[in-house]
mmCIF file of N, CA, C and O in Angstrom:
data_model
loop_
_atom_site.group_PDB
_atom_site.id
_atom_site.type_symbol
_atom_site.label_atom_id
_atom_site.label_comp_id
_atom_site.label_asym_id
_atom_site.label_seq_id
_atom_site.Cartn_x
_atom_site.Cartn_y
_atom_site.Cartn_z
ATOM 1 N N ALA A 1 -5.490 4.460 13.103
ATOM 2 C CA ALA A 1 -6.183 3.866 11.982
ATOM 3 C C ALA A 1 -5.254 2.880 11.290
ATOM 4 O O ALA A 1 -4.050 3.098 11.224
ATOM 5 N N LYS A 2 -5.807 1.810 10.805
ATOM 6 C CA LYS A 2 -5.019 0.834 10.065
ATOM 7 C C LYS A 2 -5.034 1.215 8.593
ATOM 8 O O LYS A 2 -6.083 1.510 8.033
ATOM 9 N N VAL A 3 -3.844 1.222 7.981
ATOM 10 C CA VAL A 3 -3.724 1.523 6.559
ATOM 11 C C VAL A 3 -2.906 0.422 5.902
ATOM 12 O O VAL A 3 -2.169 -0.304 6.563
ATOM 13 N N SER A 4 -3.027 0.337 4.611
ATOM 14 C CA SER A 4 -2.300 -0.656 3.839
ATOM 15 C C SER A 4 -1.493 0.060 2.770
ATOM 16 O O SER A 4 -1.993 0.993 2.131
ATOM 17 N N ALA A 5 -0.231 -0.348 2.591
ATOM 18 C CA ALA A 5 0.637 0.308 1.616
ATOM 19 C C ALA A 5 1.364 -0.738 0.784
ATOM 20 O O ALA A 5 1.712 -1.809 1.283
ATOM 21 N N ASN A 6 1.589 -0.418 -0.484
ATOM 22 C CA ASN A 6 2.378 -1.289 -1.345
ATOM 23 C C ASN A 6 3.847 -0.915 -1.174
ATOM 24 O O ASN A 6 4.229 0.239 -1.352
ATOM 25 N N ILE A 7 4.655 -1.902 -0.797
ATOM 26 C CA ILE A 7 6.094 -1.691 -0.679
ATOM 27 C C ILE A 7 6.783 -2.717 -1.563
ATOM 28 O O ILE A 7 6.126 -3.509 -2.237
ATOM 29 N N ILE A 8 8.092 -2.735 -1.539
ATOM 30 C CA ILE A 8 8.867 -3.626 -2.406
ATOM 31 C C ILE A 8 8.438 -5.084 -2.249
ATOM 32 O O ILE A 8 8.334 -5.816 -3.220
ATOM 33 N N PHE A 9 8.182 -5.504 -1.034
ATOM 34 C CA PHE A 9 7.875 -6.904 -0.765
ATOM 35 C C PHE A 9 6.386 -7.219 -0.821
ATOM 36 O O PHE A 9 5.966 -8.282 -0.379
ATOM 37 N N GLY A 10 5.579 -6.289 -1.306
ATOM 38 C CA GLY A 10 4.139 -6.511 -1.391
ATOM 39 C C GLY A 10 3.368 -5.562 -0.492
ATOM 40 O O GLY A 10 3.853 -4.539 -0.060
ATOM 41 N N ARG A 11 2.162 -5.949 -0.191
ATOM 42 C CA ARG A 11 1.266 -5.108 0.606
ATOM 43 C C ARG A 11 1.581 -5.264 2.091
ATOM 44 O O ARG A 11 1.737 -6.380 2.578
ATOM 45 N N GLN A 12 1.656 -4.143 2.810
ATOM 46 C CA GLN A 12 1.937 -4.183 4.238
ATOM 47 C C GLN A 12 0.913 -3.346 4.992
ATOM 48 O O GLN A 12 0.600 -2.235 4.594
ATOM 49 N N GLU A 13 0.414 -3.900 6.085
ATOM 50 C CA GLU A 13 -0.518 -3.179 6.955
ATOM 51 C C GLU A 13 0.285 -2.390 7.976
ATOM 52 O O GLU A 13 1.255 -2.908 8.546
ATOM 53 N N MET A 14 -0.105 -1.144 8.212
ATOM 54 C CA MET A 14 0.565 -0.282 9.178
ATOM 55 C C MET A 14 -0.482 0.412 10.036
ATOM 56 O O MET A 14 -1.615 0.591 9.612
ATOM 57 N N MET A 15 -0.062 0.820 11.217
ATOM 58 C CA MET A 15 -0.911 1.617 12.102
ATOM 59 C C MET A 15 -0.523 3.076 11.864
ATOM 60 O O MET A 15 0.640 3.448 12.011
ATOM 61 N N LEU A 16 -1.501 3.884 11.475
ATOM 62 C CA LEU A 16 -1.259 5.296 11.143
ATOM 63 C C LEU A 16 -1.538 6.187 12.344
ATOM 64 O O LEU A 16 -2.575 6.051 13.002
ATOM 65 N N PHE A 17 -0.603 7.105 12.612
ATOM 66 C CA PHE A 17 -0.747 8.104 13.663
ATOM 67 C C PHE A 17 -0.500 9.470 13.041
ATOM 68 O O PHE A 17 0.534 9.684 12.406
ATOM 69 N N ALA A 18 -1.433 10.395 13.208
ATOM 70 C CA ALA A 18 -1.291 11.747 12.670
ATOM 71 C C ALA A 18 -1.110 12.724 13.827
ATOM 72 O O ALA A 18 -1.851 12.678 14.808
ATOM 73 N N LYS A 19 -0.123 13.594 13.698
ATOM 74 C CA LYS A 19 0.184 14.579 14.740
ATOM 75 C C LYS A 19 0.210 15.968 14.108
ATOM 76 O O LYS A 19 0.916 16.183 13.133
ATOM 77 N N ASP A 20 -0.538 16.888 14.675
ATOM 78 C CA ASP A 20 -0.507 18.282 14.225
ATOM 79 C C ASP A 20 0.293 19.073 15.253
ATOM 80 O O ASP A 20 -0.263 19.758 16.106
ATOM 81 N N LYS A 21 1.602 18.887 15.197
ATOM 82 C CA LYS A 21 2.501 19.514 16.160
ATOM 83 C C LYS A 21 3.664 20.149 15.411
ATOM 84 O O LYS A 21 4.023 19.692 14.328
ATOM 85 N N LYS A 22 4.271 21.169 16.008
ATOM 86 C CA LYS A 22 5.453 21.786 15.411
ATOM 87 C C LYS A 22 6.662 20.869 15.485
ATOM 88 O O LYS A 22 7.528 20.891 14.620
ATOM 89 N N SER A 23 6.712 20.064 16.559
ATOM 90 C CA SER A 23 7.858 19.195 16.770
ATOM 91 C C SER A 23 7.382 17.835 17.273
ATOM 92 O O SER A 23 6.598 17.744 18.206
ATOM 93 N N VAL A 24 7.873 16.784 16.631
ATOM 94 C CA VAL A 24 7.551 15.420 17.039
ATOM 95 C C VAL A 24 8.718 14.906 17.872
ATOM 96 O O VAL A 24 9.879 15.026 17.474
ATOM 97 N N THR A 25 8.408 14.324 19.035
ATOM 98 C CA THR A 25 9.445 13.889 19.960
ATOM 99 C C THR A 25 9.656 12.375 19.890
ATOM 100 O O THR A 25 8.852 11.651 19.293
ATOM 101 N N ASP A 26 10.721 11.941 20.536
ATOM 102 C CA ASP A 26 10.979 10.508 20.626
ATOM 103 C C ASP A 26 9.870 9.807 21.415
ATOM 104 O O ASP A 26 9.541 8.653 21.138
ATOM 105 N N VAL A 27 9.274 10.509 22.354
ATOM 106 C CA VAL A 27 8.167 9.941 23.129
ATOM 107 C C VAL A 27 6.960 9.693 22.223
ATOM 108 O O VAL A 27 6.303 8.647 22.330
ATOM 109 N N ASP A 28 6.679 10.631 21.315
ATOM 110 C CA ASP A 28 5.581 10.442 20.352
ATOM 111 C C ASP A 28 5.818 9.187 19.511
ATOM 112 O O ASP A 28 4.905 8.385 19.291
ATOM 113 N N LEU A 29 7.049 9.014 19.042
ATOM 114 C CA LEU A 29 7.377 7.854 18.215
ATOM 115 C C LEU A 29 7.298 6.563 19.023
ATOM 116 O O LEU A 29 6.789 5.546 18.537
ATOM 117 N N ALA A 30 7.784 6.598 20.252
ATOM 118 C CA ALA A 30 7.762 5.407 21.103
ATOM 119 C C ALA A 30 6.325 4.973 21.413
ATOM 120 O O ALA A 30 6.017 3.776 21.392
ATOM 121 N N LEU A 31 5.451 5.941 21.696
ATOM 122 C CA LEU A 31 4.049 5.613 21.958
ATOM 123 C C LEU A 31 3.376 5.024 20.716
ATOM 124 O O LEU A 31 2.604 4.070 20.821
ATOM 125 N N ALA A 32 3.673 5.593 19.562
ATOM 126 C CA ALA A 32 3.103 5.071 18.314
ATOM 127 C C ALA A 32 3.571 3.637 18.087
ATOM 128 O O ALA A 32 2.769 2.761 17.744
ATOM 129 N N LEU A 33 4.858 3.386 18.297
ATOM 130 C CA LEU A 33 5.392 2.039 18.109
ATOM 131 C C LEU A 33 4.773 1.062 19.102
ATOM 132 O O LEU A 33 4.405 -0.055 18.737
ATOM 133 N N GLN A 34 4.629 1.475 20.333
ATOM 134 C CA GLN A 34 4.046 0.604 21.354
ATOM 135 C C GLN A 34 2.620 0.193 20.986
ATOM 136 O O GLN A 34 2.247 -0.982 21.071
ATOM 137 N N LYS A 35 1.822 1.160 20.532
ATOM 138 C CA LYS A 35 0.433 0.863 20.145
ATOM 139 C C LYS A 35 0.389 -0.017 18.899
ATOM 140 O O LYS A 35 -0.441 -0.920 18.795
ATOM 141 N N ALA A 36 1.286 0.252 17.947
ATOM 142 C CA ALA A 36 1.316 -0.539 16.718
ATOM 143 C C ALA A 36 1.751 -1.971 17.004
ATOM 144 O O ALA A 36 1.173 -2.918 16.460
ATOM 145 N N GLN A 37 2.741 -2.148 17.862
ATOM 146 C CA GLN A 37 3.224 -3.494 18.153
ATOM 147 C C GLN A 37 2.192 -4.323 18.916
ATOM 148 O O GLN A 37 2.184 -5.546 18.812
ATOM 149 N N ALA A 38 1.318 -3.659 19.649
ATOM 150 C CA ALA A 38 0.234 -4.380 20.321
ATOM 151 C C ALA A 38 -0.676 -5.055 19.299
ATOM 152 O O ALA A 38 -1.304 -6.079 19.588
ATOM 153 N N GLU A 39 -0.724 -4.486 18.090
ATOM 154 C CA GLU A 39 -1.521 -5.049 16.995
ATOM 155 C C GLU A 39 -0.645 -5.828 16.006
ATOM 156 O O GLU A 39 -1.086 -6.188 14.920
ATOM 157 N N LYS A 40 0.643 -6.020 16.362
ATOM 158 C CA LYS A 40 1.614 -6.713 15.515
ATOM 159 C C LYS A 40 1.771 -6.025 14.154
ATOM 160 O O LYS A 40 1.760 -6.665 13.105
ATOM 161 N N MET A 41 1.926 -4.690 14.208
ATOM 162 C CA MET A 41 2.090 -3.889 12.994
ATOM 163 C C MET A 41 3.259 -2.936 13.167
ATOM 164 O O MET A 41 3.750 -2.732 14.274
ATOM 165 N N THR A 42 3.679 -2.341 12.053
ATOM 166 C CA THR A 42 4.631 -1.246 12.121
ATOM 167 C C THR A 42 3.853 0.056 12.257
ATOM 168 O O THR A 42 2.652 0.104 11.983
ATOM 169 N N ALA A 43 4.538 1.114 12.677
ATOM 170 C CA ALA A 43 3.885 2.409 12.885
ATOM 171 C C ALA A 43 4.258 3.377 11.768
ATOM 172 O O ALA A 43 5.416 3.437 11.351
ATOM 173 N N LEU A 44 3.293 4.134 11.305
ATOM 174 C CA LEU A 44 3.498 5.205 10.341
ATOM 175 C C LEU A 44 3.014 6.488 10.993
ATOM 176 O O LEU A 44 1.838 6.608 11.336
ATOM 177 N N VAL A 45 3.937 7.428 11.204
ATOM 178 C CA VAL A 45 3.611 8.687 11.868
ATOM 179 C C VAL A 45 3.649 9.803 10.831
ATOM 180 O O VAL A 45 4.676 10.004 10.166
ATOM 181 N N LEU A 46 2.541 10.514 10.678
ATOM 182 C CA LEU A 46 2.450 11.672 9.792
ATOM 183 C C LEU A 46 2.340 12.916 10.655
ATOM 184 O O LEU A 46 1.607 12.925 11.643
ATOM 185 N N SER A 47 3.063 13.969 10.290
ATOM 186 C CA SER A 47 3.010 15.196 11.074
ATOM 187 C C SER A 47 3.268 16.402 10.191
ATOM 188 O O SER A 47 3.986 16.313 9.194
ATOM 189 N N SER A 48 2.712 17.533 10.614
ATOM 190 C CA SER A 48 2.984 18.795 9.920
ATOM 191 C C SER A 48 4.288 19.397 10.413
ATOM 192 O O SER A 48 4.832 20.307 9.805
ATOM 193 N N GLY A 49 4.816 18.883 11.520
ATOM 194 C CA GLY A 49 6.049 19.406 12.094
ATOM 195 C C GLY A 49 7.245 18.527 11.797
ATOM 196 O O GLY A 49 7.152 17.508 11.117
ATOM 197 N N ASP A 50 8.379 18.935 12.342
ATOM 198 C CA ASP A 50 9.631 18.220 12.139
ATOM 199 C C ASP A 50 9.947 17.337 13.340
ATOM 200 O O ASP A 50 9.398 17.511 14.420
ATOM 201 N N LEU A 51 10.877 16.427 13.123
ATOM 202 C CA LEU A 51 11.378 15.601 14.223
ATOM 203 C C LEU A 51 12.373 16.408 15.042
ATOM 204 O O LEU A 51 13.191 17.138 14.473
ATOM 205 N N ASN A 52 12.332 16.267 16.369
ATOM 206 C CA ASN A 52 13.374 16.915 17.169
ATOM 207 C C ASN A 52 14.608 16.005 17.167
ATOM 208 O O ASN A 52 14.610 14.920 16.573
ATOM 209 N N LYS A 53 15.671 16.449 17.822
ATOM 210 C CA LYS A 53 16.947 15.726 17.779
ATOM 211 C C LYS A 53 16.826 14.305 18.331
ATOM 212 O O LYS A 53 17.337 13.354 17.739
ATOM 213 N N LYS A 54 16.158 14.160 19.471
ATOM 214 C CA LYS A 54 16.007 12.834 20.074
ATOM 215 C C LYS A 54 15.161 11.916 19.190
ATOM 216 O O LYS A 54 15.412 10.712 19.121
ATOM 217 N N ALA A 55 14.157 12.470 18.526
ATOM 218 C CA ALA A 55 13.310 11.666 17.635
ATOM 219 C C ALA A 55 14.118 11.161 16.436
ATOM 220 O O ALA A 55 13.928 10.023 15.994
ATOM 221 N N LYS A 56 15.015 11.973 15.922
ATOM 222 C CA LYS A 56 15.867 11.538 14.807
ATOM 223 C C LYS A 56 16.753 10.378 15.247
ATOM 224 O O LYS A 56 16.949 9.414 14.493
ATOM 225 N N GLU A 57 17.287 10.453 16.461
ATOM 226 C CA GLU A 57 18.099 9.362 17.003
ATOM 227 C C GLU A 57 17.251 8.100 17.190
ATOM 228 O O GLU A 57 17.704 6.993 16.911
ATOM 229 N N TYR A 58 16.023 8.277 17.662
ATOM 230 C CA TYR A 58 15.108 7.153 17.863
ATOM 231 C C TYR A 58 14.857 6.436 16.534
ATOM 232 O O TYR A 58 14.858 5.210 16.475
ATOM 233 N N LEU A 59 14.661 7.213 15.469
ATOM 234 C CA LEU A 59 14.417 6.604 14.161
ATOM 235 C C LEU A 59 15.625 5.836 13.650
ATOM 236 O O LEU A 59 15.479 4.851 12.925
ATOM 237 N N LYS A 60 16.816 6.280 14.005
ATOM 238 C CA LYS A 60 18.013 5.541 13.591
ATOM 239 C C LYS A 60 18.004 4.137 14.183
ATOM 240 O O LYS A 60 18.406 3.180 13.538
ATOM 241 N N ASP A 61 17.537 4.020 15.429
ATOM 242 C CA ASP A 61 17.502 2.730 16.100
ATOM 243 C C ASP A 61 16.287 1.892 15.726
ATOM 244 O O ASP A 61 16.355 0.670 15.663
ATOM 245 N N TRP A 62 15.142 2.535 15.514
ATOM 246 C CA TRP A 62 13.878 1.826 15.324
ATOM 247 C C TRP A 62 13.240 2.069 13.957
ATOM 248 O O TRP A 62 12.070 1.772 13.755
ATOM 249 N N GLY A 63 13.992 2.595 13.004
ATOM 250 C CA GLY A 63 13.458 2.959 11.690
ATOM 251 C C GLY A 63 12.851 1.818 10.903
ATOM 252 O O GLY A 63 12.051 2.042 10.001
ATOM 253 N N ASN A 64 13.216 0.579 11.255
ATOM 254 C CA ASN A 64 12.610 -0.555 10.556
ATOM 255 C C ASN A 64 11.184 -0.830 11.040
ATOM 256 O O ASN A 64 10.418 -1.489 10.360
ATOM 257 N N LEU A 65 10.822 -0.279 12.218
ATOM 258 C CA LEU A 65 9.477 -0.500 12.767
ATOM 259 C C LEU A 65 8.621 0.762 12.824
ATOM 260 O O LEU A 65 7.415 0.681 12.995
ATOM 261 N N VAL A 66 9.270 1.931 12.716
ATOM 262 C CA VAL A 66 8.550 3.214 12.761
ATOM 263 C C VAL A 66 8.942 4.011 11.526
ATOM 264 O O VAL A 66 10.124 4.220 11.269
ATOM 265 N N LYS A 67 7.963 4.453 10.781
ATOM 266 C CA LYS A 67 8.193 5.300 9.604
ATOM 267 C C LYS A 67 7.642 6.684 9.908
ATOM 268 O O LYS A 67 6.594 6.814 10.535
ATOM 269 N N PHE A 68 8.346 7.721 9.458
ATOM 270 C CA PHE A 68 7.906 9.097 9.672
ATOM 271 C C PHE A 68 7.807 9.811 8.339
ATOM 272 O O PHE A 68 8.713 9.706 7.500
ATOM 273 N N GLU A 69 6.727 10.527 8.128
ATOM 274 C CA GLU A 69 6.536 11.345 6.928
ATOM 275 C C GLU A 69 6.034 12.720 7.350
ATOM 276 O O GLU A 69 5.106 12.825 8.149
ATOM 277 N N LYS A 70 6.658 13.752 6.801
ATOM 278 C CA LYS A 70 6.211 15.110 7.076
ATOM 279 C C LYS A 70 5.193 15.509 6.014
ATOM 280 O O LYS A 70 5.421 15.337 4.828
ATOM 281 N N MET A 71 4.070 16.056 6.477
ATOM 282 C CA MET A 71 3.031 16.536 5.563
ATOM 283 C C MET A 71 3.293 18.007 5.287
ATOM 284 O O MET A 71 3.589 18.763 6.207
ATOM 285 N N GLY A 72 3.182 18.417 4.051
ATOM 286 C CA GLY A 72 3.372 19.816 3.700
ATOM 287 C C GLY A 72 2.132 20.632 3.997
ATOM 288 O O GLY A 72 1.029 20.123 4.065
ATOM 289 N N LYS A 73 2.353 21.912 4.253
ATOM 290 C CA LYS A 73 1.227 22.810 4.502
ATOM 291 C C LYS A 73 1.009 23.717 3.335
ATOM 292 O O LYS A 73 1.853 24.087 2.622
#
């Protein structure tokens, strides 16, 4: 789904991906980024679970294009 968010530099359109998983992997983030970039957008991944070790490393490299937020239960 496409969402719009107010950030420091104004309004930005993002592609939203929601995951109901215990653990989000680097593959999940890479797929989200790939789909978002096809639409020339950044990716916003929401999940009830945590990032695994590889996903945390992926965000260090690609954090400017992929955002991750954990949803509370």
